[in-house]
Coordinates of C-alpha atoms in Angstrom, one line a residue:
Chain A
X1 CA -35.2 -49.1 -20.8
X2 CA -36.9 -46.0 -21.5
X3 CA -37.7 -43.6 -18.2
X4 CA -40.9 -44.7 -16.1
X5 CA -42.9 -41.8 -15.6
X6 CA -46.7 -41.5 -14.1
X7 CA -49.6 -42.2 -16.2
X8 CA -51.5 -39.1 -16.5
X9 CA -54.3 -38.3 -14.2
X10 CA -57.6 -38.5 -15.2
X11 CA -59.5 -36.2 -13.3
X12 CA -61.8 -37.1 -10.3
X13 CA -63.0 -39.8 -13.0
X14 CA -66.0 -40.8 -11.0
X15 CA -68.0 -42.0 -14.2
X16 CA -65.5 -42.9 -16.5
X17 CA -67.1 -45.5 -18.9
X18 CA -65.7 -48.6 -19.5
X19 CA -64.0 -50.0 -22.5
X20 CA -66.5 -50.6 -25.3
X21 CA -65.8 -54.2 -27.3
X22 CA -65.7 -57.0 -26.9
X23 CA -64.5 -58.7 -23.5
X24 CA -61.6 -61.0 -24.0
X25 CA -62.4 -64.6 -23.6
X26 CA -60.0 -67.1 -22.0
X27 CA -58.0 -68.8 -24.7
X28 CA -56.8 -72.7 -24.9
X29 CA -53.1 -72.4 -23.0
X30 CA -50.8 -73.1 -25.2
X31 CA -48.9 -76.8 -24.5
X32 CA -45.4 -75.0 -24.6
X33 CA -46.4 -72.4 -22.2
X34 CA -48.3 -74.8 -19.2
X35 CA -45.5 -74.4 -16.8
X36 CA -47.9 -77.3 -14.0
X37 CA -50.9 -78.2 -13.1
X38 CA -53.0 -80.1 -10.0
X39 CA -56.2 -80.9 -8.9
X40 CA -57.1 -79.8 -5.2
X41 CA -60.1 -82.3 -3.9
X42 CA -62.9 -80.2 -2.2
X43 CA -62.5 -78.3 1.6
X44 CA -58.8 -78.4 1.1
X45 CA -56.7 -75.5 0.8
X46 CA -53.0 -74.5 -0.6
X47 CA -50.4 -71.6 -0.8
X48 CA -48.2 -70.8 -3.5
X49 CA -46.2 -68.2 -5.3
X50 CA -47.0 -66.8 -8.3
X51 CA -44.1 -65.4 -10.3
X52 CA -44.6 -61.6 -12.0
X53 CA -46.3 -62.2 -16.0
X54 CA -47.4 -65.5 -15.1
X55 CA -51.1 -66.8 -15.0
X56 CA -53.2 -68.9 -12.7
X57 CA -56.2 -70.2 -13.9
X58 CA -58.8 -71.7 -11.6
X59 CA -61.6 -74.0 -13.2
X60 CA -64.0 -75.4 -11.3
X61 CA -64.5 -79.3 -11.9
X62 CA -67.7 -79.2 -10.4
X63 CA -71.0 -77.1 -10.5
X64 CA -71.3 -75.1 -7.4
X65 CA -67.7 -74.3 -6.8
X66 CA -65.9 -71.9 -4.7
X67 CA -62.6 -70.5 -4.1
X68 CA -61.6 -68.3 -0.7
X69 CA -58.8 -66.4 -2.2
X70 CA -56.1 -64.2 0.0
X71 CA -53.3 -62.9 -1.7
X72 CA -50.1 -60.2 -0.8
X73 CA -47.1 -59.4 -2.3
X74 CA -44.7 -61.5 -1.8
X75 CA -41.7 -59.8 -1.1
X76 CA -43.3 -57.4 1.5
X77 CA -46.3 -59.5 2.3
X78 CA -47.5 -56.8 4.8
X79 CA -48.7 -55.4 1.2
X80 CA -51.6 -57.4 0.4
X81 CA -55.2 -57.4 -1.3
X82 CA -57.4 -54.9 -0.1
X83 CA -61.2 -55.2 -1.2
X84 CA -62.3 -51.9 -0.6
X85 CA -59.4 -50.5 -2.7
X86 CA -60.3 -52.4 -5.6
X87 CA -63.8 -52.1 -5.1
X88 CA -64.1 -48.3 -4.9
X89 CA -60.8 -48.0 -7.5
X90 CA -63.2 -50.0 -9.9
X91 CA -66.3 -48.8 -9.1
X92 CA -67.6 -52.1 -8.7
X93 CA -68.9 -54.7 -6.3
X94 CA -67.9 -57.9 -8.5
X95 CA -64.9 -58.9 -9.9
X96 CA -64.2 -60.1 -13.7
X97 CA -62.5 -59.9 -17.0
X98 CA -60.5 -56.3 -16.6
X99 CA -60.2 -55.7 -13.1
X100 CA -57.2 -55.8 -11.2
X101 CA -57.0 -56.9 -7.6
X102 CA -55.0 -53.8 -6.0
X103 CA -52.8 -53.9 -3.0
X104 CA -53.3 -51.4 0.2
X105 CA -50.5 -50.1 -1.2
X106 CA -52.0 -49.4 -4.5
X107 CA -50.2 -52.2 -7.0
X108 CA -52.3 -54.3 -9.5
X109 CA -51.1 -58.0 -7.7
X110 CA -53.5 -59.8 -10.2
X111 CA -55.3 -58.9 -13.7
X112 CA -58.5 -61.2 -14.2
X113 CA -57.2 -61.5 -17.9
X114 CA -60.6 -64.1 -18.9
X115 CA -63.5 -65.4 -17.5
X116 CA -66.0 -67.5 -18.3
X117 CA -68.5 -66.7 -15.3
X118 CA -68.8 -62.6 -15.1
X119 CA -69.1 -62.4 -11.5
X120 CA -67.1 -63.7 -8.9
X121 CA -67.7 -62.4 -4.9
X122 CA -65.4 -60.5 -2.9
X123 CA -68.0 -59.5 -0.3
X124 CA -69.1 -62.2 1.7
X125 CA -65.9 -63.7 3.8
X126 CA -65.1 -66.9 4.6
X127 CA -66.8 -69.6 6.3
X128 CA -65.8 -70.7 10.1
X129 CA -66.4 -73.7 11.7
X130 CA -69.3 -72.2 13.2
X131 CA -70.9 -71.5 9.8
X132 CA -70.1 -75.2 9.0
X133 CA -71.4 -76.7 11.8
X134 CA -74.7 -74.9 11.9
X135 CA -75.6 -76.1 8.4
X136 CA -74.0 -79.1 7.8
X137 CA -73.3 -80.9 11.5
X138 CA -69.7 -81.4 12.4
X139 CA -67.5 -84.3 11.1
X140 CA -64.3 -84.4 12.6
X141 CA -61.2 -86.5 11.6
X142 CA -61.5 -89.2 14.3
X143 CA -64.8 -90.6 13.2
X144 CA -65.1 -89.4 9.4
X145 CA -61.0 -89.3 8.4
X146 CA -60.7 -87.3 4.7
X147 CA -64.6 -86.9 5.0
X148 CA -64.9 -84.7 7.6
X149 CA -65.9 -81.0 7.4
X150 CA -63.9 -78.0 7.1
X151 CA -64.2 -74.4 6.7
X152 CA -61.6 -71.7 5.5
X153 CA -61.1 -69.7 8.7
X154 CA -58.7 -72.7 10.3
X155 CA -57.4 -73.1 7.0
X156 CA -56.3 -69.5 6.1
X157 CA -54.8 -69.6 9.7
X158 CA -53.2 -72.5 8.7
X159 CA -51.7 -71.4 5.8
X160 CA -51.1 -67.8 7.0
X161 CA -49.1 -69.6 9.9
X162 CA -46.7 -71.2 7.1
X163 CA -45.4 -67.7 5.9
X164 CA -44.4 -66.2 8.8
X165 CA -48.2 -64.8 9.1
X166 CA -51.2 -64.7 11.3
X167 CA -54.5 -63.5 12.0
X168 CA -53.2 -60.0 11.7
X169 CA -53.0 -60.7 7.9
X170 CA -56.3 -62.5 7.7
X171 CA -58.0 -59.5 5.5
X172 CA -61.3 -59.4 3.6
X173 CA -60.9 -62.0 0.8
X174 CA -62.5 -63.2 -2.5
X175 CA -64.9 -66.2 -2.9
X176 CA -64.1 -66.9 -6.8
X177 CA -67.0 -68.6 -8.6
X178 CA -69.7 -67.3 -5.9
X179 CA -71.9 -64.2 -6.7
X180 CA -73.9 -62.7 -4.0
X181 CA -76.8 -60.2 -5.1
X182 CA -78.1 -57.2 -3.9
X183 CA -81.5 -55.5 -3.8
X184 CA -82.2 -52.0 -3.8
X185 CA -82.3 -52.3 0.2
X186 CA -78.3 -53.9 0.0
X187 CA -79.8 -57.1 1.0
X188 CA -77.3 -59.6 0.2
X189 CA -78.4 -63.1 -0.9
X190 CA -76.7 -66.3 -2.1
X191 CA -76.9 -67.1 -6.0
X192 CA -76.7 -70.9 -5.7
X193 CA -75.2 -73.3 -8.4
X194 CA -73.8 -70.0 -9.9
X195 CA -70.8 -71.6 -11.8
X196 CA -71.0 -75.0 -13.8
X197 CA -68.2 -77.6 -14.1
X198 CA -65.8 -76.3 -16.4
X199 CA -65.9 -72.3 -15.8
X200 CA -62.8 -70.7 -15.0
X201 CA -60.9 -67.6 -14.7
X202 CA -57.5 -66.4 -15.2
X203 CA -55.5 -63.9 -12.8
X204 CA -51.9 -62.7 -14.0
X205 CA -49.8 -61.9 -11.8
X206 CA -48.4 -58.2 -12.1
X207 CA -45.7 -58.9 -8.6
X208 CA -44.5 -62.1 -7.4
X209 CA -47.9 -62.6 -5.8
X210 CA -48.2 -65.3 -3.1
X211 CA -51.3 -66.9 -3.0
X212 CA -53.2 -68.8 -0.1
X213 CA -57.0 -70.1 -1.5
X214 CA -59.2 -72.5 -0.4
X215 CA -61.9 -74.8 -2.0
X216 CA -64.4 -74.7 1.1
X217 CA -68.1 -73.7 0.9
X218 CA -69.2 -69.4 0.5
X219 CA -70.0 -68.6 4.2
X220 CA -73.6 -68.1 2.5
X221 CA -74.2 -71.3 0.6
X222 CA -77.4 -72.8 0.8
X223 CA -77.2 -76.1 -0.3
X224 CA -78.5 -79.3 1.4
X225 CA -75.3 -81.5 2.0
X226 CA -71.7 -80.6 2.7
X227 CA -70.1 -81.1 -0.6
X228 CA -67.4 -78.4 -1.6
X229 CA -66.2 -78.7 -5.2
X230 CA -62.8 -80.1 -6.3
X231 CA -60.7 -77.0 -8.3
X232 CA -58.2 -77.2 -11.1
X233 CA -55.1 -75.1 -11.0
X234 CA -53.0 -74.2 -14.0
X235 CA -49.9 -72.1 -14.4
X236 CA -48.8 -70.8 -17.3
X237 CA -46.5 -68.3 -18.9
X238 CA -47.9 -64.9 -20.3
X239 CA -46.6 -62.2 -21.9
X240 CA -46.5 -58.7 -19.8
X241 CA -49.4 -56.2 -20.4
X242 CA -49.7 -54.7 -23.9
X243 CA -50.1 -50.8 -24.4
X244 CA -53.8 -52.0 -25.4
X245 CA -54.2 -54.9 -22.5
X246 CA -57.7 -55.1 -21.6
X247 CA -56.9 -54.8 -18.2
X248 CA -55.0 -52.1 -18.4
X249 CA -57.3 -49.7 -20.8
X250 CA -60.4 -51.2 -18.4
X251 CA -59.9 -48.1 -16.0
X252 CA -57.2 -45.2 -15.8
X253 CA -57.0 -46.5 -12.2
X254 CA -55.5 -49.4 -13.7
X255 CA -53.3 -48.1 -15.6
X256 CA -51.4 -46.1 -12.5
X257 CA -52.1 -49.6 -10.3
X258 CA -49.9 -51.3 -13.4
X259 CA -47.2 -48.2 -13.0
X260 CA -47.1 -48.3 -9.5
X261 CA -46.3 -52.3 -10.0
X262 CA -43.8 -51.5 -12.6
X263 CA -41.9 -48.8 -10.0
X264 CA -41.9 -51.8 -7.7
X265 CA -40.1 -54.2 -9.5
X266 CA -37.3 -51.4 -10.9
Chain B
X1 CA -86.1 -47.2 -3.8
X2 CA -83.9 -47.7 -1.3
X3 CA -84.8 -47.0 2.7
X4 CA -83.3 -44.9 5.0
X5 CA -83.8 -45.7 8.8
X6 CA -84.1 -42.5 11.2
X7 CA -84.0 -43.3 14.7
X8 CA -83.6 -41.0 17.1
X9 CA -81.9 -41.0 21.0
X10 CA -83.3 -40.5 24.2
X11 CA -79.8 -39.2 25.6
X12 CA -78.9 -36.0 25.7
X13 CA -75.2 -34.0 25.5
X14 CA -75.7 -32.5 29.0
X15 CA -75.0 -36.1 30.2
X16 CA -72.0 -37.5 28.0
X17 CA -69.6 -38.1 30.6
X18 CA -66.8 -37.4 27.6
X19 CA -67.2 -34.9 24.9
X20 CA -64.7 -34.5 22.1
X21 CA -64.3 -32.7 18.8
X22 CA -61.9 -34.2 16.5
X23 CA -60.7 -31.8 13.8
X24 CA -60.8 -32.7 9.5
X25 CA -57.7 -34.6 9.2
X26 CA -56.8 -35.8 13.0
X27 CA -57.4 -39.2 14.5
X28 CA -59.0 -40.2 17.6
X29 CA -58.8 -43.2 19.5
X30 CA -60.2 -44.1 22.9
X31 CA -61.4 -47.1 24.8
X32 CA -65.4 -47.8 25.4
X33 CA -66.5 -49.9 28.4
X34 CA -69.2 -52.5 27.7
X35 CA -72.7 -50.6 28.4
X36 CA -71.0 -47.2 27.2
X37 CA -72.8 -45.4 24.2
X38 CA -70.5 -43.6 21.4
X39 CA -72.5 -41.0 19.8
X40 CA -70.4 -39.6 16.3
X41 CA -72.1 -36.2 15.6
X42 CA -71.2 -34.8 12.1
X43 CA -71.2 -31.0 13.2
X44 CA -71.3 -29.5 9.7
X45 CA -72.7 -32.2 7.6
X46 CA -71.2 -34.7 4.2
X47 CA -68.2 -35.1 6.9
X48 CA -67.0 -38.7 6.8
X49 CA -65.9 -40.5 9.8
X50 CA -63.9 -43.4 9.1
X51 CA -64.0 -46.0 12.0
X52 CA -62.4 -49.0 13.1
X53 CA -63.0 -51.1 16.4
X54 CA -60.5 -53.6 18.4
X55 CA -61.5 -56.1 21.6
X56 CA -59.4 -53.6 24.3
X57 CA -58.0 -57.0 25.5
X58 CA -56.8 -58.3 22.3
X59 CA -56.0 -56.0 19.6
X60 CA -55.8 -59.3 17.3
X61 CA -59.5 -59.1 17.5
X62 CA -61.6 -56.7 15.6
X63 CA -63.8 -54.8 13.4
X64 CA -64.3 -57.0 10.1
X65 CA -66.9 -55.4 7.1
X66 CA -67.2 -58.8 5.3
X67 CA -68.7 -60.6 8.5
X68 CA -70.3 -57.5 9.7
X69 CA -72.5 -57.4 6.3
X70 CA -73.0 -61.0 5.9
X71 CA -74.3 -61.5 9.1
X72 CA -76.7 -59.0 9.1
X73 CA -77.5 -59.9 5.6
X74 CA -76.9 -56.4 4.1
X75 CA -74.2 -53.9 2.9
X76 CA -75.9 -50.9 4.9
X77 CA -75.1 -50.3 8.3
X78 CA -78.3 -48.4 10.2
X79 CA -80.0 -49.0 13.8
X80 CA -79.9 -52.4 15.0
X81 CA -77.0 -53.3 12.8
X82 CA -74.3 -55.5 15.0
X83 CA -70.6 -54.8 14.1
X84 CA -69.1 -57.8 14.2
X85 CA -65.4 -58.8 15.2
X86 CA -63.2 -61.4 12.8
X87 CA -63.7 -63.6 15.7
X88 CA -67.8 -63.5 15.4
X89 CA -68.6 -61.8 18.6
X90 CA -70.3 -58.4 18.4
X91 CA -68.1 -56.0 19.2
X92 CA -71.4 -53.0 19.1
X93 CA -74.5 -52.7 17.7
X94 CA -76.0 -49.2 16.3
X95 CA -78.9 -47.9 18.7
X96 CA -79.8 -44.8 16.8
X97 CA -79.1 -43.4 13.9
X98 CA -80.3 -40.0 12.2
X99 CA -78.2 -40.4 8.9
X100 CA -80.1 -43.5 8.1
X101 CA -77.3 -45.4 6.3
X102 CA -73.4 -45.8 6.3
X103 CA -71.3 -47.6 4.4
X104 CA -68.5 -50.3 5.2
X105 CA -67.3 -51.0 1.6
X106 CA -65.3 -48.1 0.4
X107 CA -62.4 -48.5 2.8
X108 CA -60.6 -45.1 4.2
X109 CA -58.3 -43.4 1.5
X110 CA -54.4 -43.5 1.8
X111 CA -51.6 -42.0 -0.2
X112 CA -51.0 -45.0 -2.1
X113 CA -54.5 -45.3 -3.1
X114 CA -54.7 -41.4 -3.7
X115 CA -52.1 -41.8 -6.3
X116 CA -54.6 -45.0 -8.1
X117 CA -57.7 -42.8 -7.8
X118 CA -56.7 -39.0 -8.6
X119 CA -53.1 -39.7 -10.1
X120 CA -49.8 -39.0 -8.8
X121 CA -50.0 -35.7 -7.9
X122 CA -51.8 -36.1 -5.1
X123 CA -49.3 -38.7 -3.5
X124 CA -48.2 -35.9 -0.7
X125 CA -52.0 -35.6 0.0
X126 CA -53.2 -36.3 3.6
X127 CA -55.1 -39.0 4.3
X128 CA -57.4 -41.5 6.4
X129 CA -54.5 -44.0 6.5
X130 CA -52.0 -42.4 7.7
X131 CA -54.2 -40.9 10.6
X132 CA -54.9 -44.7 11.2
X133 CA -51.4 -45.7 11.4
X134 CA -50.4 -42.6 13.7
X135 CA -53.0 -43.8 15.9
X136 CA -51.9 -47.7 16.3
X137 CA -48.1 -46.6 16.5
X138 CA -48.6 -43.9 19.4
X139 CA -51.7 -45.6 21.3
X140 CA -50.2 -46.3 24.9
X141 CA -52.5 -49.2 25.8
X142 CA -51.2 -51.6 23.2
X143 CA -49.6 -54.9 24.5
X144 CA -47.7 -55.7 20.9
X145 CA -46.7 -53.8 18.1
X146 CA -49.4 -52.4 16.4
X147 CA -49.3 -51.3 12.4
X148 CA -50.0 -51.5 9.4
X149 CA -51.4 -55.0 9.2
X150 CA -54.1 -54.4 11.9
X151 CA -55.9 -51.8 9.9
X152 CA -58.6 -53.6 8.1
X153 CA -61.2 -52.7 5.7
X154 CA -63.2 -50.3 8.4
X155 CA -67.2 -48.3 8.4
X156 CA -67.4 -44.9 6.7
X157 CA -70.0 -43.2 9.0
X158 CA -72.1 -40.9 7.0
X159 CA -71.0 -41.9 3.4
X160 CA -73.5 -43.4 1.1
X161 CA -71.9 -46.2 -1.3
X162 CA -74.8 -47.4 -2.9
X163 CA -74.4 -51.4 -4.5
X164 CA -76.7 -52.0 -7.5
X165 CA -78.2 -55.2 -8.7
X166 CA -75.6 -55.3 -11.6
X167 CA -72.8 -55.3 -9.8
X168 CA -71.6 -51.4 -9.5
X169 CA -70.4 -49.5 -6.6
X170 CA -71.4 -45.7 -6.7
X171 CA -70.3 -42.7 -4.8
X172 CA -73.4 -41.0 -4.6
X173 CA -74.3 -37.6 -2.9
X174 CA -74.2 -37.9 0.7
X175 CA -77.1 -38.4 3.0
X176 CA -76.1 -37.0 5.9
X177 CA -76.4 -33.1 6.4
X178 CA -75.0 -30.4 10.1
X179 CA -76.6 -32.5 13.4
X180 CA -77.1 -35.9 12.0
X181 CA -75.5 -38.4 14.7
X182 CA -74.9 -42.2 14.8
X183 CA -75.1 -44.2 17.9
X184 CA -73.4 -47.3 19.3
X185 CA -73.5 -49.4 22.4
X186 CA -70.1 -51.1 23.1
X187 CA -71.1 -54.8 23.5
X188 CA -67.8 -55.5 25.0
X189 CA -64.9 -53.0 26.2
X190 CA -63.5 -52.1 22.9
X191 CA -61.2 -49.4 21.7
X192 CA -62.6 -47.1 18.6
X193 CA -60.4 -45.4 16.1
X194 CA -61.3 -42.7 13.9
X195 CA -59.8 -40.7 11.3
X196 CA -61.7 -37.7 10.4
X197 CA -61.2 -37.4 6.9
X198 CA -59.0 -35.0 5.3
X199 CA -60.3 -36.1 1.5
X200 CA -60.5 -33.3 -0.8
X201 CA -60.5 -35.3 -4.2
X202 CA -64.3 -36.9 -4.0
X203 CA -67.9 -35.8 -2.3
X204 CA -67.5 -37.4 0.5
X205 CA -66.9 -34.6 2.3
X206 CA -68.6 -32.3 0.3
X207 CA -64.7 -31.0 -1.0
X208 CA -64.6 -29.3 2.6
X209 CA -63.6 -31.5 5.3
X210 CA -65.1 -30.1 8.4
X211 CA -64.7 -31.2 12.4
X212 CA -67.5 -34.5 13.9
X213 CA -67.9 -34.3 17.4
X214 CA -67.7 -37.9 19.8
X215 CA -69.6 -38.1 22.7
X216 CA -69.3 -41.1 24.9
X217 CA -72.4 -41.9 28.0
X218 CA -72.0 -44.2 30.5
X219 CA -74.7 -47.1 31.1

């Protein structure tokens, strides 16, 4: 194995430009290389390990979906996403085919390898019971059983809970198939119906990355009736990045995020 | 074009029961009675002032940017802007503001991120994050263990991060300038924490961190 040294710096780099050509669109996963796959109904929520050069892909099975996404690495899981990180690494304020979801320690956890959608929202947090109850009423499980309304706060807890984790750990997380926009103000305001049945995304994994998502409502949405969106989950195998990976040419920020993942798993 | 909200304050420095000057690179962190005001005064201008909050009974509870923004439906945080907890409650609300905007999206810098932004080099580079960390592991009020894990994505007073309509995050020139102040009324008895940035890689601090100056009135 040849020495790892540091990617070159590139200067302050404040206006880099991106990558021109075209943006790499998610491919048919090859039979031999689906490793599972499972359908998680609507308002549920799940938390699993991602293995290093693996990918998830999340399709939405429904129009209007959305996915509350928390992630850290898993082998020191008080290393985990950190929004403004990526955001400001990035220079961006959505997330889609080339960025990398950073650590707070400065690894690339995930590549968004493909994407159908073009934005996906990692500003607008969660929704709580609160949020839930205000729009929609509250259901609970004595009088509406597998009907009744839930919200991703008491689920993350949940699932934080499950890894030795708590509320301590509950950081700013992405809402996957939402978009938020903003005016010249920074008003924020929902897009609704912003992804159809059938978009999806794919996130490698650049660590052994656990995952904890849920398929709840954004905080924001608008709609009428309670009715989160069932989500398809795939894993497959994928190669590591290429010299020429999209992801990792998409910034020089990248590229060192990549390194500094590479110097983790020596 | 964007707005920028001036609002001024009727209290003066004579009266600040507390009045501290934190130097570029050092951390402060101090409790705040509900009813007291915190007044962050950027003494030489383009100096940010990167801020978290905690309930004082409850460290478990505090500053979160994601609710803070969505609730008060924008990115910018100017007068009247609540900062909320991760628990919902209002930890302070802005009361004046002579800067006119800050910004709770660009997180505070750190050595690890140093190395992602500017390259490797400046890995041995001071920074934000480890002021923040000093802070939680030396603060003598703390019932549990703080560190790293309860420092969340906190406010950049005085730094401009503009958001545009396609999606970008900029750094742009900062808006504040010697004698602009921010103001905030603790809505509950809360602890503040903030590292004067010691960035010399980006404008924030106009590639001169200089000393901000906290002032704290009782109701």
């Amino acid at each position: 194995m040849p020495l790892l040294t540091p990617p070159a710096p590139s200067g302050t780099s404040f206006t880099t430009p991106r990558p021109t050509g075209p943006v790499p669109q998610p491919a048919p996963i090859p039979a031999d290389r689906l490793l599972v796959e499972e359908t998680i109904p609507g308002g549920s929520a799940v938390s699993f390990v991602v293995r290093r050069h693996t990918t998830l892909r999340l399709t939405a099975l429904e129009a209007g979906a959305n996915i509350s996404f928390l992630c850290f690495n898993r082998a020191e899981p008080v290393d985990r996403y950190n929004m403004a990180d990526t955001l400001k690494g990035q220079h961006t304020s959505k997330l889609t085919t080339g960025c990398m979801l950073y650590s707070d320690m400065a690894r690339a956890l995930f590549s968004i390898t493909g994407d159908t959608l073009g934005w996906h929202d990692p500003l607008g947090g969660h929704d709580t019971a609160a949020h839930v109850e205000k729009k929609w009423g509250k259901k609970n499980y004595q009088t509406a059983r597998n009907d009744w309304h839930r919200n991703s706060h008491d689920h993350f807890l949940i699932e934080l809970s499950k890894h030795g984790l708590n509320a301590r750990d509950l950081v700013p997380n992405i809402n996957f198939f939402s978009k938020l926009s903003t005016d010249s103000d920074g008003r924020l305001s929902f897009v609704p119906n912003h992804s159809k049945a059938g978009d999806h995304l794919d996130l490698r994994a650049e660590l052994d990355v656990l995952v904890i998502l849920t398929t709840c409502h954004h905080p924001m949405d608008t709609r009428l009736a309670y009715g989160p969106a069932p989500i398809r989950l795939q894993l497959y195998r994928t190669d590591p990045p290429s010299a020429t990976d999209y992801c990792r040419t998409y910034r020089p920020e990248n590229e060192r995020a990549l390194y500094n993942s590479e110097l983790f798993s020596l | 074009m964007s707005t920028l909200i001036y609002t001024e304050s009727s209290l003066t420095p004579a009266d600040a029961a507390y009045r501290h000057v934190i130097p570029a690179g050092d951390f402060w962190m101090h409790e705040i009675k509900a009813g007291q005001v915190l007044r962050i005064l950027d003494l030489e201008g383009n100096q940010a002032a990167d801020t978290l909050f905690y309930a004082a009974a409850d460290f478990r509870e505090r500053y979160s940017a994601q609710d803070t923004i969505r609730e008060n439906g924008g990115i910018y945080l100017t007068t009247g802007t609540k900062l909320y907890s991760n628990e919902l409650n209002v930890l302070a609300e802005i009361t004046a503001d002579t800067c006119g905007r800050h910004d709770t999206l660009g997180g505070a810098c750190s050595c690890e991120a140093n190395t992602l932004r500017y390259g490797h080099g400046t890995r041995h580079m001071h920074s934000c994050r480890q002021s923040f960390l000093l802070g939680l592991m030396t603060w003598p009020g703390s019932t549990f263990d703080l560190n790293k894990r309860d420092i969340p994505a906190n406010i950049n007073f005085f730094m401009n991060v503009p958001v545009t309509p396609e999606g970008g995050l900029q750094f742009a020139d900062g808006v504040s300038s010697p004698g602009k102040y921010v103001e905030m009324t603790a809505r509950m008895d809360i602890v503040a924490l903030i590292s004067n940035c010691p960035q010399l890689n980006n404008p924030c601090n106009g590639w001169n961190p200089t000393p901000v100056e906290v002032l704290i009135w009782n109701p």
